[in-house]
């Protein structure tokens, strides 16, 4: 054997630990999206419908967290290449350890940063881009830029599917939608013992996760800069970006699935 310095061993989270923390992540996420499970199912239905007859699709999951939606899409679309895109190294590592990386590719990128599309390493047009409870953290200008970026990488006829807090245009109906969301949360809170803060606090106490928390700089997220942008605002930005057709395909209160066709 030749001599020389050995390559450093990459720290990794065990599959058992990852399974525990991914389950806790999915539990706490239910607090922040009305009927999250149904919403994810609808998103997957749209992607499957849009890609009928197109083998080997390329799909992006933006703000994927550990990758539950990305994993669902990979299972629905045999032969597809699915990229789970997130800025947090801990969440990406949990996804790799729990779901594996044969059908998924986990990519670290800060959506909206100047070079975020380059970080994806795309080698062909994208068939579908999805997101769930993630893009409302972007301000209007950043969201406009991301919509333009997506229009630039999607193939003609490709779809962008956004499941998020997107309210109606009417202030009165918007207030009603928020109240419906609050009532839904109150009905489910008793069954959910985890929230965003307790998940990150617990993760900080697990020594196996420490190397990845250190890389991320700690838990947290930017303020919800665009939480009040109504559906007409999103539609206008998407049309300006180059999407030909935009509309809602599912809604419960202020939880909405908005689809834009390139």
GROMACS .gro file of C-alpha atoms in nm:
model
  262
    1UNK     CA    1   0.000   0.000   0.000
    2UNK     CA    2   0.123   0.348  -0.073
    3UNK     CA    3   0.170   0.604   0.197
    4UNK     CA    4   0.010   0.942   0.220
    5UNK     CA    5  -0.251   1.135   0.409
    6UNK     CA    6  -0.586   0.965   0.427
    7UNK     CA    7  -0.903   1.146   0.327
    8UNK     CA    8  -1.101   1.285   0.619
    9UNK     CA    9  -1.400   1.078   0.724
   10UNK     CA   10  -1.725   1.269   0.684
   11UNK     CA   11  -1.934   1.288   0.997
   12UNK     CA   12  -2.267   1.113   0.956
   13UNK     CA   13  -2.586   1.071   1.152
   14UNK     CA   14  -2.700   0.712   1.212
   15UNK     CA   15  -3.017   0.590   1.044
   16UNK     CA   16  -3.177   0.529   1.385
   17UNK     CA   17  -3.109   0.882   1.506
   18UNK     CA   18  -3.221   1.030   1.174
   19UNK     CA   19  -3.549   0.837   1.182
   20UNK     CA   20  -3.628   0.973   1.529
   21UNK     CA   21  -3.554   1.334   1.438
   22UNK     CA   22  -3.728   1.321   1.099
   23UNK     CA   23  -4.042   1.183   1.267
   24UNK     CA   24  -4.030   1.464   1.522
   25UNK     CA   25  -3.976   1.718   1.242
   26UNK     CA   26  -4.280   1.596   1.050
   27UNK     CA   27  -4.488   1.606   1.369
   28UNK     CA   28  -4.404   1.967   1.448
   29UNK     CA   29  -4.457   2.075   1.088
   30UNK     CA   30  -4.822   1.974   1.116
   31UNK     CA   31  -4.870   2.274   1.345
   32UNK     CA   32  -4.785   2.515   1.066
   33UNK     CA   33  -4.989   2.388   0.771
   34UNK     CA   34  -5.358   2.309   0.766
   35UNK     CA   35  -5.404   1.949   0.644
   36UNK     CA   36  -5.036   1.922   0.555
   37UNK     CA   37  -5.064   1.556   0.456
   38UNK     CA   38  -5.342   1.625   0.208
   39UNK     CA   39  -5.157   1.928   0.075
   40UNK     CA   40  -4.846   1.719   0.004
   41UNK     CA   41  -5.061   1.456  -0.167
   42UNK     CA   42  -5.214   1.722  -0.392
   43UNK     CA   43  -4.869   1.857  -0.481
   44UNK     CA   44  -4.754   1.507  -0.577
   45UNK     CA   45  -5.074   1.454  -0.779
   46UNK     CA   46  -5.008   1.771  -0.978
   47UNK     CA   47  -4.647   1.674  -1.054
   48UNK     CA   48  -4.751   1.324  -1.158
   49UNK     CA   49  -5.027   1.462  -1.383
   50UNK     CA   50  -4.800   1.721  -1.546
   51UNK     CA   51  -4.532   1.464  -1.620
   52UNK     CA   52  -4.746   1.193  -1.776
   53UNK     CA   53  -4.562   1.027  -2.061
   54UNK     CA   54  -4.228   1.188  -1.971
   55UNK     CA   55  -3.987   0.933  -1.820
   56UNK     CA   56  -3.683   1.043  -1.623
   57UNK     CA   57  -3.827   1.368  -1.494
   58UNK     CA   58  -3.614   1.623  -1.309
   59UNK     CA   59  -3.795   1.762  -1.003
   60UNK     CA   60  -3.685   2.023  -0.747
   61UNK     CA   61  -3.817   2.041  -0.390
   62UNK     CA   62  -3.735   2.392  -0.267
   63UNK     CA   63  -3.689   2.441   0.108
   64UNK     CA   64  -3.718   2.066   0.146
   65UNK     CA   65  -3.617   2.029   0.511
   66UNK     CA   66  -3.527   1.662   0.565
   67UNK     CA   67  -3.702   1.574   0.240
   68UNK     CA   68  -4.039   1.414   0.317
   69UNK     CA   69  -4.206   1.563   0.010
   70UNK     CA   70  -3.903   1.489  -0.209
   71UNK     CA   71  -3.908   1.126  -0.094
   72UNK     CA   72  -4.279   1.104  -0.171
   73UNK     CA   73  -4.217   1.236  -0.521
   74UNK     CA   74  -3.932   0.992  -0.581
   75UNK     CA   75  -4.161   0.704  -0.482
   76UNK     CA   76  -4.439   0.833  -0.709
   77UNK     CA   77  -4.212   0.888  -1.009
   78UNK     CA   78  -3.989   0.585  -1.073
   79UNK     CA   79  -3.681   0.685  -1.268
   80UNK     CA   80  -3.714   1.053  -1.183
   81UNK     CA   81  -3.426   1.259  -1.047
   82UNK     CA   82  -3.547   1.450  -0.742
   83UNK     CA   83  -3.337   1.722  -0.581
   84UNK     CA   84  -3.411   1.812  -0.217
   85UNK     CA   85  -3.285   2.170  -0.182
   86UNK     CA   86  -3.236   2.337   0.154
   87UNK     CA   87  -2.989   2.574   0.321
   88UNK     CA   88  -2.961   2.386   0.649
   89UNK     CA   89  -2.689   2.115   0.667
   90UNK     CA   90  -2.851   1.937   0.962
   91UNK     CA   91  -3.185   1.892   0.788
   92UNK     CA   92  -3.012   1.772   0.470
   93UNK     CA   93  -2.801   1.521   0.665
   94UNK     CA   94  -3.108   1.385   0.843
   95UNK     CA   95  -3.271   1.337   0.503
   96UNK     CA   96  -2.969   1.156   0.358
   97UNK     CA   97  -2.947   0.925   0.659
   98UNK     CA   98  -3.321   0.853   0.673
   99UNK     CA   99  -3.430   0.837   0.309
  100UNK     CA  100  -3.098   0.747   0.144
  101UNK     CA  101  -2.953   0.918  -0.160
  102UNK     CA  102  -3.015   0.664  -0.438
  103UNK     CA  103  -3.343   0.819  -0.557
  104UNK     CA  104  -3.283   1.163  -0.407
  105UNK     CA  105  -3.006   1.416  -0.435
  106UNK     CA  106  -2.968   1.650  -0.139
  107UNK     CA  107  -2.831   1.992  -0.232
  108UNK     CA  108  -2.738   2.277  -0.002
  109UNK     CA  109  -2.844   2.612  -0.145
  110UNK     CA  110  -2.996   2.929  -0.006
  111UNK     CA  111  -3.299   2.989  -0.223
  112UNK     CA  112  -3.297   3.346  -0.347
  113UNK     CA  113  -2.922   3.396  -0.311
  114UNK     CA  114  -2.751   3.519  -0.631
  115UNK     CA  115  -2.593   3.180  -0.706
  116UNK     CA  116  -2.863   2.946  -0.577
  117UNK     CA  117  -2.952   2.801  -0.919
  118UNK     CA  118  -2.585   2.738  -1.005
  119UNK     CA  119  -2.550   2.541  -0.679
  120UNK     CA  120  -2.804   2.287  -0.806
  121UNK     CA  121  -2.576   2.161  -1.083
  122UNK     CA  122  -2.861   2.124  -1.334
  123UNK     CA  123  -2.773   1.954  -1.662
  124UNK     CA  124  -3.112   1.979  -1.834
  125UNK     CA  125  -3.443   2.166  -1.806
  126UNK     CA  126  -3.652   2.100  -1.497
  127UNK     CA  127  -3.991   1.930  -1.532
  128UNK     CA  128  -4.137   2.043  -1.200
  129UNK     CA  129  -4.044   2.253  -0.901
  130UNK     CA  130  -4.237   2.223  -0.575
  131UNK     CA  131  -4.229   2.383  -0.234
  132UNK     CA  132  -4.430   2.351   0.086
  133UNK     CA  133  -4.437   2.602   0.373
  134UNK     CA  134  -4.107   2.758   0.273
  135UNK     CA  135  -4.118   3.046   0.028
  136UNK     CA  136  -4.324   3.282   0.245
  137UNK     CA  137  -3.996   3.365   0.420
  138UNK     CA  138  -3.889   3.557   0.111
  139UNK     CA  139  -3.958   3.927   0.066
  140UNK     CA  140  -4.146   4.043  -0.242
  141UNK     CA  141  -3.835   4.136  -0.441
  142UNK     CA  142  -3.660   3.808  -0.357
  143UNK     CA  143  -3.973   3.611  -0.440
  144UNK     CA  144  -4.000   3.790  -0.774
  145UNK     CA  145  -3.639   3.697  -0.854
  146UNK     CA  146  -3.695   3.332  -0.754
  147UNK     CA  147  -4.003   3.311  -0.975
  148UNK     CA  148  -3.797   3.444  -1.267
  149UNK     CA  149  -3.522   3.193  -1.190
  150UNK     CA  150  -3.774   2.909  -1.190
  151UNK     CA  151  -3.925   3.023  -1.520
  152UNK     CA  152  -3.572   3.015  -1.660
  153UNK     CA  153  -3.497   2.655  -1.561
  154UNK     CA  154  -3.837   2.493  -1.619
  155UNK     CA  155  -3.910   2.336  -1.957
  156UNK     CA  156  -4.205   2.468  -2.160
  157UNK     CA  157  -4.510   2.307  -2.001
  158UNK     CA  158  -4.324   2.243  -1.677
  159UNK     CA  159  -4.496   2.328  -1.349
  160UNK     CA  160  -4.420   2.516  -1.031
  161UNK     CA  161  -4.636   2.395  -0.741
  162UNK     CA  162  -4.634   2.599  -0.421
  163UNK     CA  163  -4.814   2.483  -0.106
  164UNK     CA  164  -4.798   2.765   0.145
  165UNK     CA  165  -4.979   3.028   0.353
  166UNK     CA  166  -5.133   3.232   0.072
  167UNK     CA  167  -5.439   3.430   0.168
  168UNK     CA  168  -5.736   3.556  -0.035
  169UNK     CA  169  -5.749   3.909  -0.178
  170UNK     CA  170  -6.049   4.024   0.023
  171UNK     CA  171  -5.944   4.140   0.373
  172UNK     CA  172  -6.269   4.008   0.519
  173UNK     CA  173  -6.224   3.664   0.362
  174UNK     CA  174  -5.857   3.669   0.457
  175UNK     CA  175  -5.955   3.723   0.822
  176UNK     CA  176  -6.199   3.434   0.795
  177UNK     CA  177  -5.933   3.210   0.642
  178UNK     CA  178  -5.693   3.292   0.926
  179UNK     CA  179  -5.964   3.213   1.180
  180UNK     CA  180  -6.030   2.879   1.014
  181UNK     CA  181  -5.658   2.802   1.033
  182UNK     CA  182  -5.653   2.900   1.402
  183UNK     CA  183  -5.952   2.679   1.480
  184UNK     CA  184  -5.792   2.387   1.297
  185UNK     CA  185  -5.471   2.439   1.495
  186UNK     CA  186  -5.661   2.443   1.823
  187UNK     CA  187  -5.829   2.113   1.738
  188UNK     CA  188  -5.497   1.945   1.661
  189UNK     CA  189  -5.265   2.108   1.917
  190UNK     CA  190  -5.363   1.862   2.187
  191UNK     CA  191  -5.227   1.578   1.972
  192UNK     CA  192  -4.901   1.756   1.889
  193UNK     CA  193  -4.639   1.797   2.159
  194UNK     CA  194  -4.363   1.936   1.938
  195UNK     CA  195  -4.318   2.280   1.787
  196UNK     CA  196  -4.039   2.457   1.596
  197UNK     CA  197  -3.859   2.583   1.904
  198UNK     CA  198  -3.875   2.256   2.099
  199UNK     CA  199  -3.749   2.057   1.798
  200UNK     CA  200  -3.441   2.275   1.760
  201UNK     CA  201  -3.383   2.287   2.136
  202UNK     CA  202  -3.395   1.909   2.151
  203UNK     CA  203  -3.167   1.873   1.849
  204UNK     CA  204  -2.911   2.101   2.016
  205UNK     CA  205  -2.891   1.856   2.307
  206UNK     CA  206  -2.816   1.554   2.086
  207UNK     CA  207  -2.436   1.518   2.053
  208UNK     CA  208  -2.471   1.319   1.730
  209UNK     CA  209  -2.621   1.626   1.562
  210UNK     CA  210  -2.369   1.877   1.699
  211UNK     CA  211  -2.133   1.885   1.396
  212UNK     CA  212  -2.419   1.976   1.163
  213UNK     CA  213  -2.571   2.232   1.395
  214UNK     CA  214  -2.231   2.397   1.415
  215UNK     CA  215  -2.217   2.425   1.035
  216UNK     CA  216  -2.563   2.580   1.016
  217UNK     CA  217  -2.482   2.844   1.274
  218UNK     CA  218  -2.770   2.730   1.493
  219UNK     CA  219  -3.146   2.708   1.450
  220UNK     CA  220  -3.366   2.981   1.321
  221UNK     CA  221  -3.516   3.130   1.010
  222UNK     CA  222  -3.573   3.477   0.870
  223UNK     CA  223  -3.898   3.655   0.952
  224UNK     CA  224  -4.195   3.580   0.731
  225UNK     CA  225  -4.137   3.886   0.516
  226UNK     CA  226  -4.408   3.814   0.262
  227UNK     CA  227  -4.669   3.638   0.475
  228UNK     CA  228  -4.937   3.898   0.381
  229UNK     CA  229  -4.890   3.885   0.002
  230UNK     CA  230  -5.235   3.774  -0.123
  231UNK     CA  231  -5.296   3.525  -0.397
  232UNK     CA  232  -5.334   3.800  -0.660
  233UNK     CA  233  -4.983   3.922  -0.572
  234UNK     CA  234  -4.835   3.577  -0.630
  235UNK     CA  235  -5.030   3.538  -0.954
  236UNK     CA  236  -4.906   3.874  -1.081
  237UNK     CA  237  -4.542   3.796  -0.998
  238UNK     CA  238  -4.562   3.455  -1.162
  239UNK     CA  239  -4.715   3.596  -1.479
  240UNK     CA  240  -4.451   3.868  -1.492
  241UNK     CA  241  -4.186   3.597  -1.456
  242UNK     CA  242  -4.314   3.419  -1.767
  243UNK     CA  243  -4.566   3.160  -1.646
  244UNK     CA  244  -4.855   3.128  -1.888
  245UNK     CA  245  -5.119   2.984  -1.655
  246UNK     CA  246  -5.152   3.032  -1.279
  247UNK     CA  247  -5.427   2.919  -1.044
  248UNK     CA  248  -5.529   2.753  -0.718
  249UNK     CA  249  -5.598   2.379  -0.727
  250UNK     CA  250  -5.654   2.322  -0.352
  251UNK     CA  251  -5.729   2.539  -0.051
  252UNK     CA  252  -5.820   2.502   0.315
  253UNK     CA  253  -5.838   2.834   0.498
  254UNK     CA  254  -5.516   3.017   0.419
  255UNK     CA  255  -5.338   2.695   0.322
  256UNK     CA  256  -5.324   2.686  -0.057
  257UNK     CA  257  -5.169   2.493  -0.344
  258UNK     CA  258  -5.092   2.735  -0.625
  259UNK     CA  259  -4.986   2.595  -0.964
  260UNK     CA  260  -4.805   2.787  -1.237
  261UNK     CA  261  -4.744   2.636  -1.582
  262UNK     CA  262  -4.441   2.752  -1.779
   0.00000   0.00000   0.00000
